[in-house]
Each structure stands twice: as structure tokens, then as C-alpha cells.
Coordinates of C-alpha atoms in Angstrom, one line a residue:
Chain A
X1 CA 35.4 214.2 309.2
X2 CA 32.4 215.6 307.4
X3 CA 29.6 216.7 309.1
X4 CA 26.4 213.5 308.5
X5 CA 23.8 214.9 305.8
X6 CA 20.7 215.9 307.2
X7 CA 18.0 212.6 306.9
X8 CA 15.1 215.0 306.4
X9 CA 17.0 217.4 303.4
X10 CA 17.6 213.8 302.3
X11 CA 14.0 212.6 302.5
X12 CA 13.1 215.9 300.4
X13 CA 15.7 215.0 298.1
X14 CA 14.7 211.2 297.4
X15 CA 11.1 212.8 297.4
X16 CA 11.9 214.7 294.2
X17 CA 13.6 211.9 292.5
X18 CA 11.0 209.5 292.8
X19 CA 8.3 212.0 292.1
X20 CA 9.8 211.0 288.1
X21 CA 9.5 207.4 288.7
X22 CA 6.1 206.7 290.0
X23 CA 3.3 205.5 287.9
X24 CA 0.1 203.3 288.4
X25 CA 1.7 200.0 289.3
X26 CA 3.9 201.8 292.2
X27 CA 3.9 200.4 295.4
X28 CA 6.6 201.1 298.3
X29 CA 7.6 198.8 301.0
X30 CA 9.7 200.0 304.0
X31 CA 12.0 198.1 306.2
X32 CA 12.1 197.7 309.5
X33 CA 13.0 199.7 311.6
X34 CA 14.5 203.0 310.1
X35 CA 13.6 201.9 306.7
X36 CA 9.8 202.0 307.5
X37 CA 10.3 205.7 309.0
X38 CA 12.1 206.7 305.8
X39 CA 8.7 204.9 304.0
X40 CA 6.1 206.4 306.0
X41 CA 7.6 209.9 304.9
X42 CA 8.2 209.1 301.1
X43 CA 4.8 207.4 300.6
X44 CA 3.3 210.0 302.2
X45 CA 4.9 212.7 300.3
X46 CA 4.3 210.8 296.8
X47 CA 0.6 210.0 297.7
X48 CA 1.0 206.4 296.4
X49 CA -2.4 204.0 295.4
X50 CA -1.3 201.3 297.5
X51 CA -0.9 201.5 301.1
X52 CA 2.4 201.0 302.7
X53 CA 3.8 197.7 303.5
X54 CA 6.3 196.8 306.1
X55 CA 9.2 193.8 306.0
X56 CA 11.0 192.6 308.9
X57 CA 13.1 189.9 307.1
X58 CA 14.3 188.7 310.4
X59 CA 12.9 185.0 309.1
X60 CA 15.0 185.0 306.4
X61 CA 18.2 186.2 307.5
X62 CA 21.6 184.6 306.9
X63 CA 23.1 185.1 310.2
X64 CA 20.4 183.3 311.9
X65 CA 22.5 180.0 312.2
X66 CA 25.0 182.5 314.0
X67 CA 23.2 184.8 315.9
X68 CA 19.7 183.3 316.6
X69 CA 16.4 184.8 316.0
X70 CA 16.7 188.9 315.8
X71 CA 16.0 190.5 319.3
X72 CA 12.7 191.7 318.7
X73 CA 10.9 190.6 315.3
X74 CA 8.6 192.4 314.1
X75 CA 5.3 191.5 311.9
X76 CA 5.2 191.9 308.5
X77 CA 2.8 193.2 306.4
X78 CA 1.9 193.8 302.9
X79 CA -1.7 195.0 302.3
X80 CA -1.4 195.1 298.7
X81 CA -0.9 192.2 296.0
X82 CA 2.9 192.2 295.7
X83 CA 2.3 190.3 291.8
X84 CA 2.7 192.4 289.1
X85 CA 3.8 195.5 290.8
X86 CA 6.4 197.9 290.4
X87 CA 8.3 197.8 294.0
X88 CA 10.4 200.2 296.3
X89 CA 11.8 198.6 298.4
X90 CA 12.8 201.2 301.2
X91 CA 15.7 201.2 304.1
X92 CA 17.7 203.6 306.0
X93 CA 21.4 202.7 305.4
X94 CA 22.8 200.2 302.8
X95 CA 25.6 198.6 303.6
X96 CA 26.6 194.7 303.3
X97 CA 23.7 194.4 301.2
X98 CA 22.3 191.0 303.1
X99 CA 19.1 192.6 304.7
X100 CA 18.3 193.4 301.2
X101 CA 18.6 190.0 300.0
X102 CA 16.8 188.8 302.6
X103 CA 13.7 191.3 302.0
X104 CA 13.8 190.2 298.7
X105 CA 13.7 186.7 299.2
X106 CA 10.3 187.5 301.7
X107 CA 8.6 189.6 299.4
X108 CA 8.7 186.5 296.6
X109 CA 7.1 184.9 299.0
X110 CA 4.2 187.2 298.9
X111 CA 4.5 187.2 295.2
X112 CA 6.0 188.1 292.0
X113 CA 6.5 191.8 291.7
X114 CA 7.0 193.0 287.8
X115 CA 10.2 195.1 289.1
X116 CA 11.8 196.1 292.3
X117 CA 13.8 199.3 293.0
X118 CA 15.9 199.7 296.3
X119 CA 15.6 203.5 297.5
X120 CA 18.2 204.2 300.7
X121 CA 18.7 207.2 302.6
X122 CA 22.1 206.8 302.7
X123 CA 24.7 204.1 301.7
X124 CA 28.3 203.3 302.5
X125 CA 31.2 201.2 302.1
X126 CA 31.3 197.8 302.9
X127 CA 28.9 195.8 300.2
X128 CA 29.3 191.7 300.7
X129 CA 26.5 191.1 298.0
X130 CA 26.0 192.1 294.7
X131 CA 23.4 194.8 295.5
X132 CA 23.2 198.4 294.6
X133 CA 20.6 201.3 295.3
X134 CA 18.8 202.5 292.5
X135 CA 18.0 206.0 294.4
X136 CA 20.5 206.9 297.1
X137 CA 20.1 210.1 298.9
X138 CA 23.6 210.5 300.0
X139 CA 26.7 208.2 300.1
X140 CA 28.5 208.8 303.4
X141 CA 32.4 208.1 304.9
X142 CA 32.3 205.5 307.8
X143 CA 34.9 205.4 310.4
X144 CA 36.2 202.0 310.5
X145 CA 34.5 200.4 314.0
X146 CA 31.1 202.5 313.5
X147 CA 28.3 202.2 312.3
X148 CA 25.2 204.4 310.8
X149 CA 22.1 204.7 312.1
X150 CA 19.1 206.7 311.9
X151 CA 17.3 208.1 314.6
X152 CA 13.3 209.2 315.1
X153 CA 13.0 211.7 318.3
X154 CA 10.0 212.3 320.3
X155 CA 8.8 214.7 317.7
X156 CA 8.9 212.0 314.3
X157 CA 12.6 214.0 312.9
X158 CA 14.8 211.9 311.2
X159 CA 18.9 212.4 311.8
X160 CA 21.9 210.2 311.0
X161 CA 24.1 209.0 313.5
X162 CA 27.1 207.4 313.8
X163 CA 27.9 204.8 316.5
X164 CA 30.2 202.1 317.7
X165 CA 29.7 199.3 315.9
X166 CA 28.5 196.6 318.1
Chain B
X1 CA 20.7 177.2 343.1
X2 CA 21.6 174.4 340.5
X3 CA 21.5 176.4 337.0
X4 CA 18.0 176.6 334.8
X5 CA 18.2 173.5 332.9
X6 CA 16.1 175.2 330.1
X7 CA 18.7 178.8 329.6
X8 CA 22.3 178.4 328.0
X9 CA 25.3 179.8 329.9
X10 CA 24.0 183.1 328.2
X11 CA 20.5 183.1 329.5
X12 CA 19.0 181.8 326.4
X13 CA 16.3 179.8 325.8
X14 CA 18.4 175.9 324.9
X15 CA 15.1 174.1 325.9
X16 CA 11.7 174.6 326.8
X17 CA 10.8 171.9 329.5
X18 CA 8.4 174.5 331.6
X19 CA 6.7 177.7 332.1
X20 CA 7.8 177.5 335.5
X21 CA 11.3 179.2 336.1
X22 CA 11.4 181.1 333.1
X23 CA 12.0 185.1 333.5
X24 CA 9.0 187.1 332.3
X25 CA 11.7 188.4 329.2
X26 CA 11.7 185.1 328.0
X27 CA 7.8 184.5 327.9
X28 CA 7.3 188.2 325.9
X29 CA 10.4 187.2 323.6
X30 CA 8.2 184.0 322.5
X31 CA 4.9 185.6 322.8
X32 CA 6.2 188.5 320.8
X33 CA 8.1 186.3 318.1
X34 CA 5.1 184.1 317.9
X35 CA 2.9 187.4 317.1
X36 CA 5.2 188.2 313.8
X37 CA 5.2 184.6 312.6
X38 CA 1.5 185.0 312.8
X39 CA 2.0 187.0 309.9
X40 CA 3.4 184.6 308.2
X41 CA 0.9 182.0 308.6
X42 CA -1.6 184.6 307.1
X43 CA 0.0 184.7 303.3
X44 CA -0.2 182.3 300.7
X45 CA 2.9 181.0 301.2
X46 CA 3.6 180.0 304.7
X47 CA 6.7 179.4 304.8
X48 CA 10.1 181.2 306.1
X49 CA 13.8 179.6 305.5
X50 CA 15.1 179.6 309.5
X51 CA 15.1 175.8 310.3
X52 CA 16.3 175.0 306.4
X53 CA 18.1 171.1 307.2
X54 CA 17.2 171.1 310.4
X55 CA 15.8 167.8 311.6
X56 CA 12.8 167.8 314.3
X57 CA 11.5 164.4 315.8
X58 CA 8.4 163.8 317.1
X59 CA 8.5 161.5 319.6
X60 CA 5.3 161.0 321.5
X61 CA 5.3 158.4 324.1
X62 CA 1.4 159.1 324.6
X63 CA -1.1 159.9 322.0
X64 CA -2.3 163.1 320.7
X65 CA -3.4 164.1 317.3
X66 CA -3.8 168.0 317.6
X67 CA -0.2 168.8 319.6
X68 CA 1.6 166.1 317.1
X69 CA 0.2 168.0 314.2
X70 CA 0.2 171.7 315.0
X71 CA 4.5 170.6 316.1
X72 CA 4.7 169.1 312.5
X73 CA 2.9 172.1 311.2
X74 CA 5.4 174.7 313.0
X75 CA 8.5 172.8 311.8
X76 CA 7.4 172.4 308.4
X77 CA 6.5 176.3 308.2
X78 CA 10.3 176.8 309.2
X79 CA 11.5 174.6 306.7
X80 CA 12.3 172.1 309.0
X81 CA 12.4 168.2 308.0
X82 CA 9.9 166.9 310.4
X83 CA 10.2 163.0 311.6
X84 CA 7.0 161.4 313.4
X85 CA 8.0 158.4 315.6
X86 CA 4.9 156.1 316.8
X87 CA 7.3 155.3 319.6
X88 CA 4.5 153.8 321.5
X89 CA 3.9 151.1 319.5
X90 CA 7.7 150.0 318.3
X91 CA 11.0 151.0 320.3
X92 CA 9.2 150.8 323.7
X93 CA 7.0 148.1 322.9
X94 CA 10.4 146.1 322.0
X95 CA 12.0 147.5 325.5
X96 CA 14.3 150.0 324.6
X97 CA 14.7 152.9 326.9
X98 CA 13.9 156.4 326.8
X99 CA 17.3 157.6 326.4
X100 CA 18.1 154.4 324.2
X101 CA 15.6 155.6 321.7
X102 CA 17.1 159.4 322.0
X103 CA 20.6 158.4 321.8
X104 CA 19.6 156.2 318.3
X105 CA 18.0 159.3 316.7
X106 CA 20.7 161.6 317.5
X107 CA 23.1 159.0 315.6
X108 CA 20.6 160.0 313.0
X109 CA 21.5 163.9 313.3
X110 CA 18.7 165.3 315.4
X111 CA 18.2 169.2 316.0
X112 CA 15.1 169.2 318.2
X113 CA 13.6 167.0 320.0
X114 CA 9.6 167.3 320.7
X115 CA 8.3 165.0 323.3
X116 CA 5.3 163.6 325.0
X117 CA 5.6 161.1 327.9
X118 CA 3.2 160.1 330.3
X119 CA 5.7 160.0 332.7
X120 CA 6.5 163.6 334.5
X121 CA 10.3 164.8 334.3
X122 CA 10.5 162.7 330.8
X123 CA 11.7 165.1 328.7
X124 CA 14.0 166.9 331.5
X125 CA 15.4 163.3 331.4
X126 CA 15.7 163.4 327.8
X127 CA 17.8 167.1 327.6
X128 CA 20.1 166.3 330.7
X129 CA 21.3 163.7 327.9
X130 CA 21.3 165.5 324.4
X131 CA 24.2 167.0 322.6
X132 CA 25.1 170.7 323.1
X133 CA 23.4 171.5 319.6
X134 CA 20.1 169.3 320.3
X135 CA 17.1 171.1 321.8
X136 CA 14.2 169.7 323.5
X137 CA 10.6 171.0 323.7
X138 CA 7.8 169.6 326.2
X139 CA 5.1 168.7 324.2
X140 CA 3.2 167.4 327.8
X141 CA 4.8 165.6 330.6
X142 CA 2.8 163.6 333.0
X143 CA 0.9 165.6 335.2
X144 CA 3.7 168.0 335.3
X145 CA 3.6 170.7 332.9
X146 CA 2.2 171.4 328.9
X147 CA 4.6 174.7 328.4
X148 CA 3.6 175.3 324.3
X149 CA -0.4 175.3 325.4
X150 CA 0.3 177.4 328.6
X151 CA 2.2 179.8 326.3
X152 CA -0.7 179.3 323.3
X153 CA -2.9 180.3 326.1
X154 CA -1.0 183.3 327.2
X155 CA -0.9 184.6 323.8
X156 CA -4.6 184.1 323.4
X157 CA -5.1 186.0 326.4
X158 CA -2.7 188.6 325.2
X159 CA -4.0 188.7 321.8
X160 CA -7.4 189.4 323.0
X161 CA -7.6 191.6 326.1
X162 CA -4.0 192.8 324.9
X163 CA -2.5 193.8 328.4
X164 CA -2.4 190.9 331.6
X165 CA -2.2 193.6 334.2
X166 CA -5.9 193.7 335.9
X167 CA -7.4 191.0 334.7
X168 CA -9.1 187.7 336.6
X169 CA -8.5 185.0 334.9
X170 CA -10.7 181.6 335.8
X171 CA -9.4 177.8 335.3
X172 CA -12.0 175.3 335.5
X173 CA -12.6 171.6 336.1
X174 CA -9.9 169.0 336.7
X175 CA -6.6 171.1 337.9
X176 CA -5.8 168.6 339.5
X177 CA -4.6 166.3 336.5
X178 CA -3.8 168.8 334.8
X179 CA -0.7 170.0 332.6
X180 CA -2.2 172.5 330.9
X181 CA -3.9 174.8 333.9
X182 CA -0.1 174.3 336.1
X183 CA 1.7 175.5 332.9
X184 CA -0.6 178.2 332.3
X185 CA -1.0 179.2 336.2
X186 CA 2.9 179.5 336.2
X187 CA 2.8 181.9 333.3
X188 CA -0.1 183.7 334.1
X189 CA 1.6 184.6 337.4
X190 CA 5.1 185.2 335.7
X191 CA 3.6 188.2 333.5
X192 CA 1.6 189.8 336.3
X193 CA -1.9 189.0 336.1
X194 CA -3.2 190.2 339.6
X195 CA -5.8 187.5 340.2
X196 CA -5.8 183.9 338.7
X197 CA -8.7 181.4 340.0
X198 CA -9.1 178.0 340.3
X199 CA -12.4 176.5 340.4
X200 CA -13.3 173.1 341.1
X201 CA -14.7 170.5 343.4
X202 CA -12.2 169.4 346.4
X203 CA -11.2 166.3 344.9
X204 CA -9.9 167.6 341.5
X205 CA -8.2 170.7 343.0
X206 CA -4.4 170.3 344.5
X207 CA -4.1 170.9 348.1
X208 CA -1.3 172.7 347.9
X209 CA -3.0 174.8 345.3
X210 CA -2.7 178.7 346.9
X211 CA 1.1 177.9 347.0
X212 CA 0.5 178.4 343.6
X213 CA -0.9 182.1 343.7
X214 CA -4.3 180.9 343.0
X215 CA -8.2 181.8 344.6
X216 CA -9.7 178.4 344.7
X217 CA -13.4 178.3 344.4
X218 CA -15.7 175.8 344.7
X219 CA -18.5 177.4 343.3
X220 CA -18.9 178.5 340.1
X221 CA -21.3 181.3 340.8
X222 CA -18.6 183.2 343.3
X223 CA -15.8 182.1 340.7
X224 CA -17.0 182.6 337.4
X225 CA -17.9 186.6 338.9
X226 CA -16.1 189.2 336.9
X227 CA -13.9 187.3 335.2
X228 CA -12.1 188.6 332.1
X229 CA -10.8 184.9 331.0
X230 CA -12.6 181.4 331.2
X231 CA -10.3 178.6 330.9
X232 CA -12.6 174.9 330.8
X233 CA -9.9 171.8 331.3
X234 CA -10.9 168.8 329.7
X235 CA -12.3 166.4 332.0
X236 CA -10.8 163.0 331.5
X237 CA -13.5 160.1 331.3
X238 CA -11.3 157.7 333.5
X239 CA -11.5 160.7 336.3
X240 CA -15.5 159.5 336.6
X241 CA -14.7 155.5 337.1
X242 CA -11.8 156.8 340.1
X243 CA -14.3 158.0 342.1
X244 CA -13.3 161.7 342.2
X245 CA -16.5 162.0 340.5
X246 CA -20.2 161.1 340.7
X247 CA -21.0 161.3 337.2
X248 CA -20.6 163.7 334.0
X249 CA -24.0 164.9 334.5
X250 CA -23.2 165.6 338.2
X251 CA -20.0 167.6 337.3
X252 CA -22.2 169.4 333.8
X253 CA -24.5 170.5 336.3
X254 CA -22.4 172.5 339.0
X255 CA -19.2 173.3 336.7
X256 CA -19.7 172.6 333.6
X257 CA -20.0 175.9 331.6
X258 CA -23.5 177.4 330.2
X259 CA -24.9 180.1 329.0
X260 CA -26.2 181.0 332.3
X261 CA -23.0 180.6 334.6
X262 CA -21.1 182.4 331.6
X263 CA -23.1 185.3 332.3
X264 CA -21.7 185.7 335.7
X265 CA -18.3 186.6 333.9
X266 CA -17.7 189.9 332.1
X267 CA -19.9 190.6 329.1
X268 CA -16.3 190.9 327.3
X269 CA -15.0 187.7 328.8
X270 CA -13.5 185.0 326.2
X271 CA -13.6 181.5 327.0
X272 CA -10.9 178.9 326.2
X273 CA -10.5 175.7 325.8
X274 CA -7.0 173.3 325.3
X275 CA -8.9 170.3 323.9
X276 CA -10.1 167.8 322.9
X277 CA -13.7 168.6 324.1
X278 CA -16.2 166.8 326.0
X279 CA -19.4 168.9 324.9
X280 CA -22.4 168.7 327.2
X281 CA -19.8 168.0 330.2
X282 CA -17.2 170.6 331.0
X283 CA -18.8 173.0 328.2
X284 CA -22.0 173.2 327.0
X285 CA -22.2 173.8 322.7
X286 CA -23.9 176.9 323.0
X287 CA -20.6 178.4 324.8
X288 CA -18.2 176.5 322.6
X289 CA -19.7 177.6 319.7
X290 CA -20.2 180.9 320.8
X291 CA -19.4 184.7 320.6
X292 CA -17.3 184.4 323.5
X293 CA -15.4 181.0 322.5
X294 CA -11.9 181.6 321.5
X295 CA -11.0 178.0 321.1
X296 CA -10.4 177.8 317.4
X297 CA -8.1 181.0 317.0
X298 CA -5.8 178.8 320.1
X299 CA -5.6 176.3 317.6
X300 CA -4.2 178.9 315.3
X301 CA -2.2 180.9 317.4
X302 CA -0.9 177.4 318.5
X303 CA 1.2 177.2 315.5
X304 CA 2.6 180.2 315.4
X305 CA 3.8 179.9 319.5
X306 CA 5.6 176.9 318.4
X307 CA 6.8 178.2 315.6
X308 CA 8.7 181.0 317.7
X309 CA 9.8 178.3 320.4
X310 CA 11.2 176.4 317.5
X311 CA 13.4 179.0 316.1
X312 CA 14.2 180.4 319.5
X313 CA 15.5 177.1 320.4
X314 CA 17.5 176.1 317.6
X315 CA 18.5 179.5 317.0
X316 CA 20.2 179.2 320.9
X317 CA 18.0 182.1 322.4

């Protein structure tokens, strides 16, 4: 098996890629958990107008009927006037696609962005929506049984890991 | 031990009946969902898709405007279909039995149940007797127990002096009638506050009352000292024709809450009250209205708690 890519490389890489897209309508929103630490970095490096926002779609999940509310929910918060803007939306791994749709169907709720974009760190196998990054750092092989996940040590690094799937 | 009629087999919350005999993970789980659907009650649209066809029934056996609507509130925020029963005045009034009345409405499809009974052990009653997929929240039992305003309290608490370790927290007035201060006594002792006073005169305080974990007080002057939290109880009007009482103006004067016995508390103290109100009695306006008077963000934060019991419920845990 290939060795993971390395999340900060990656976090350079979707850095320069985005540095093309950005204008004055930009605004970035990061998911929780991972996805907000890959946001904090990329807004950060692109020195965006708006300040960051932060989604934990656990409200609007589809598995909710099956699984209950999401261990430990986390606020949301967008500090900027979602209508009119030109969105990134920002997570760690995409991979069935629904926490997507479910952050999408929040942020309408805070109002009508002019366009969204969906920036990942990394994506994989396994779509169940029809969803697709527009800017993917890396595409990685996943072990049937596992999963990826990022990590943030003591020191703020990023890594990808791989781990049993729960 | 007979099992916790509020937890599935899995430990999850099923029902809320009572603070009492919940595990301190439970109470954070709430408090700390409640804090993120705070957020959602600051947008425009305050609304998320969780209880989308679920049914909620309000059944209130006793009155109450504020509880019935902030419940209705917190279902309709989770896209719940909300049902208001004036109980009182039909099914009961005809003779139909508690668990008559509950067994009709779950023909109807219920999901959650949200009652008020003057009775104590009503809605206990009521959940012994529900299907597996029908939850039921205390809205106020009785004297027994008020678990969504002890847990509305807690998070005020919380929200303000942010951690519960070291902090003295003062209950004041009628504990003896009251729901609200056991409920919020249980909890307060569940998360670890170190020193929880009651305050009182003799015949509106429990004799059993230090089983609790409690410092009863008589005097306002020794209890009110240092404290971090100031909870007034309403004082029922009723309480002053039993006898327990010589008069409002009697009880205004050595526990009600001024200016002056505020002063006695920390200068960072808050001061909360469940409502409804009876200024000039247990609390003077100047203190309600006051820098220190918390009582309309409870009202707030009120919504949201049940909001998170709601979908912790329904959502089995």
C-alpha cells in the first residue's frame, strides 16, 4: 500500500490552487472537526476579507433517525453574510458525500450564497451522493474496513491516518 | 437496583422524568447540545430538519403559559408538528384517565410526549405505558421535580460563570413547594458544585433538606454571603392563606431580594429567577431589572435546553 500524502504538503498545495480563485466576494467556511483545521490554515494563508466560519451540520444530518444526535455537536457559526458570496466550503476527507449535503443544506439556511466550491484535503472511493470536490489535494486508496482521518498533534501539524472503520 | 426508567438498555437518554439519577455525562451531553442549538436560534432562520414528521403533544394537566410555549417553540425549531391539548378543560373534565388520554393520542401517532400534572410521579406513570418509540419529557410534576428549568438553570449557570467547580450557589424562598429548586439541587450536586444553599424560613424549607447536600440558612444576611449564584423561587400566593406565612410584606422584608441583601453576594453574582414573578415580594424590581438579573437570557437559553432534550430523546440518546 502507498504511503498516506502528507496533510501539510497538501495544505500548501490546495494553498496555491486557490490563490487563482479568490476574489472580493470570497468567503471560506470549514467543517467540523478536521475540516475547520484544514480552514484555519487555508484562510489564513490566502488572507481572505471575511472571517472564517465554522459548520457542524450535525442538525441536519440524514442518519439522525438512525444514529441519534452526533456525540458531541458543536456550534456553528458564520460571522459573515452568507447571501451573495462566493463560498468554500472546506473538509478533511470526502467520501459518501452526505456531510456535504448536509452543510449545504445549513448554510441556505443562513442564506443564499452566489456560488459554492467544496475544497477537500483528500477524497476517496465510496460517493453515495452526487457530489464532487472542485479542488482536491490528493485522492487516496482505502483499505476496505478503514477509514481516513486527519489528525492535529499537540503542536497544530496536520497528518492522515488510516483507521478501522467503526 | 430496578433499571433507570429514564436510559435505554444502552444508557441513553429514552425520557427525561428527572434530574435526579442522571450520570453527570448525560447532563453535559444536553447542556452541551443545548449550547450549539443556541446558535441556531441566533440566525434568521431558526430552524434545523431533526424532528421533520415527528409529532410532539403537549399535554398540560395544570396551567402554564411560558413552559407550554418555550416546548412548542423547541419543537417547532426542530421541525417538529407540535399539538397543544387543553387537557384540563376536556378529556379530564369528561373523566377519562391519564393513561386513557395517552393511550388515545398514541392511536394518533405520537413521538413525544411533554407533560405537566399536578400530581407527582404523573409523567413516570405516563412512560411506564408508552410505546418503545414514544418519549416523554417532564414539563413539572407535582412537587416532585421541573427537570427542563433545573437543566435551563444549569446552563445559565454554566453559561455565565462557565465552570461549576467552586462556586456557592443560593436558592431562596419556598423550597419547600418547590419543583424547580429539587430539580436544580439534584443537578447542581450531580456536576460538582462544592457548596449549594438553601435559604428560607423553617416552614418553607424540607426537613429532610441536608439529605439533600444542601446548607440551609435562615438568614439571608449569613446565606446570601459570597455567593456566586442567587436563585429567587416564586412564592405561591396560596402559601400566605396556609399559614406558612404571615404576610408578603413579612416574607419581602427578611427574604425577599434587594439591593441591599444582594450586596452581601459577590459583586459578580447573577441572580435568577424560574418565573412568573411576584415583584416587590420574593424580588424587589431594582434586582430584577438589574445588572445582575439573568432572568431573561433563562428564558432564552430555555429554548434551546429543550431543544437538545427534544432531539436527544427522539434521537434515542
Amino acid at each position: 500500500m502507498a504511503a498516506l500524502p502528507d496533510a501539510e504538503k497538501l495544505c500548501a498545495q490546495l494553498v496555491r490552487a486557490l490563490q487563482g480563485v479568490v476574489g472580493p466576494s470570497t468567503a471560506m467556511v470549514g467543517i467540523h472537526t478536521g475540516g475547520a483545521w484544514v480552514a484555519e490554515r487555508l484562510h489564513a494563508a490566502l488572507a481572505l476579507k471575511f472571517p472564517l466560519g465554522l459548520l457542524d451540520p450535525a442538525f441536519y444530518r440524514d442518519d439522525y433517525a438512525k444514529q441519534g444526535l452526533a456525540k458531541d455537536p458543536k456550534r456553528s457559526k458564520i460571522p459573515f453574510d452568507v447571501e451573495g458570496k462566493d463560498l468554500l466550503l472546506v473538509d478533511d476527507v470526502l467520501y459518501t458525500g452526505r456531510t456535504v449535503r448536509a452543510a449545504m443544506n445549513e448554510l441556505f439556511d443562513y442564506g443564499r450564497p452566489a456560488s459554492i466550491a467544496l475544497v477537500v484535503l483528500a477524497e476517496r472511493d465510496g460517493r453515495q451522493l452526487p457530489v464532487c470536490a472542485q479542488h482536491a489535494g490528493a485522492r487516496v486508496e482505502v483499505p476496505a474496513g478503514m477509514r481516513l482521518r486527519l489528525r492535529r498533534d499537540a503542536e497544530g501539524r496536520l497528518s492522515l491516518e488510516l483507521e478501522r472503520a467503526a | 437496583m430496578p433499571r433507570n426508567p429514564q436510559l435505554n438498555g444502552n444508557g441513553e437518554l429514552q425520557h427525561l422524568l428527572s434530574i435526579e439519577g442522571l450520570p453527570r455525562e448525560i447532563l453535559v451531553k444536553i447542556l452541551d447540545a443545548a449550547e450549539s442549538f443556541v446558535g441556531v436560534t441566533e440566525r434568521d432562520i431558526k430552524k434545523v430538519p431533526l424532528l421533520r414528521g415527528k409529532s410532539v403533544f403537549n399535554l398540560f394537566f395544570e396551567g402554564s403559559t411560558r413552559t407550554r410555549t418555550t416546548f412548542e417553540i423547541a419543537a417547532k425549531r426542530l421541525s417538529a408538528d407540535v399539538i397543544n391539548l387543553n387537557v384540563a378543560a376536556s378529556s379530564t373534565a369528561k373523566g377519562e384517565s391519564l393513561l386513557d388520554t395517552v393511550a388515545n393520542l398514541s392511536a394518533m401517532q405520537a413521538d413525544i410526549f411533554v407533560v405537566r400534572h399536578g400530581s407527582s410521579g404523573a409523567p413516570f406513570l405516563v412512560a411506564r405505558h408508552v410505546k418503545p418509540h414514544e418519549h416523554v419529557i417532564n414539563a413539572g410534576d407535582g412537587r416532585h421535580a421541573h427537570p427542563t428549568q433545573g437543566l435551563l438553570d444549569l446552563y445559565t449557570i454554566r453559561h455565565y460563570k462557565k465552570e461549576f467547580g467552586g462556586l456557592v450557589v443560593a436558592i431562596v424562598g419556598d423550597v419547600l413547594h418547590s419543583r424547580v429548586a429539587r430539580s436544580l439541587i439534584h443537578g447542581l450536586t450531580t456536576l460538582g458544585v462544592p457548596e449549594v444553599r438553601v435559604i428560607g424560613p423553617q416552614t418553607l424549607i424540607p426537613a429532610g433538606a441536608s439529605a439533600l447536600g444542601v446548607r440551609v440558612f435562615h438568614s439571608m444576611r449569613e446565606g446570601l454571603k459570597d455567593a456566586d449564584v442567587v436563585v429567587m423561587l416564586r412564592l405561591q400566593n396560596e402559601r400566605m392563606s396556609g399559614a406558612l406565612l404571615p404576610s408578603a410584606q413579612e416574607f419581602n422584608k427578611h427574604y425577599g431580594l434587594s439591593l441591599e441583601k444582594l450586596a452581601l453576594a459577590r459583586p459578580d453574582a447573577i441572580v435568577m429567577h424560574p418565573g412568573p414573578m411576584n415583584r416587590g415580594v420574593e424580588i424587589d424590581s431594582s434586582v430584577a431589572d438589574g445588572p445582575h438579573s439573568v432572568i431573561l437570557p433563562q428564558v432564552t437559553f430555555g429554548i434551546s435546553v429543550r431543544m437538545a432534550v427534544m432531539s436527544m430523546v427522539a434521537g434515542g440518546g
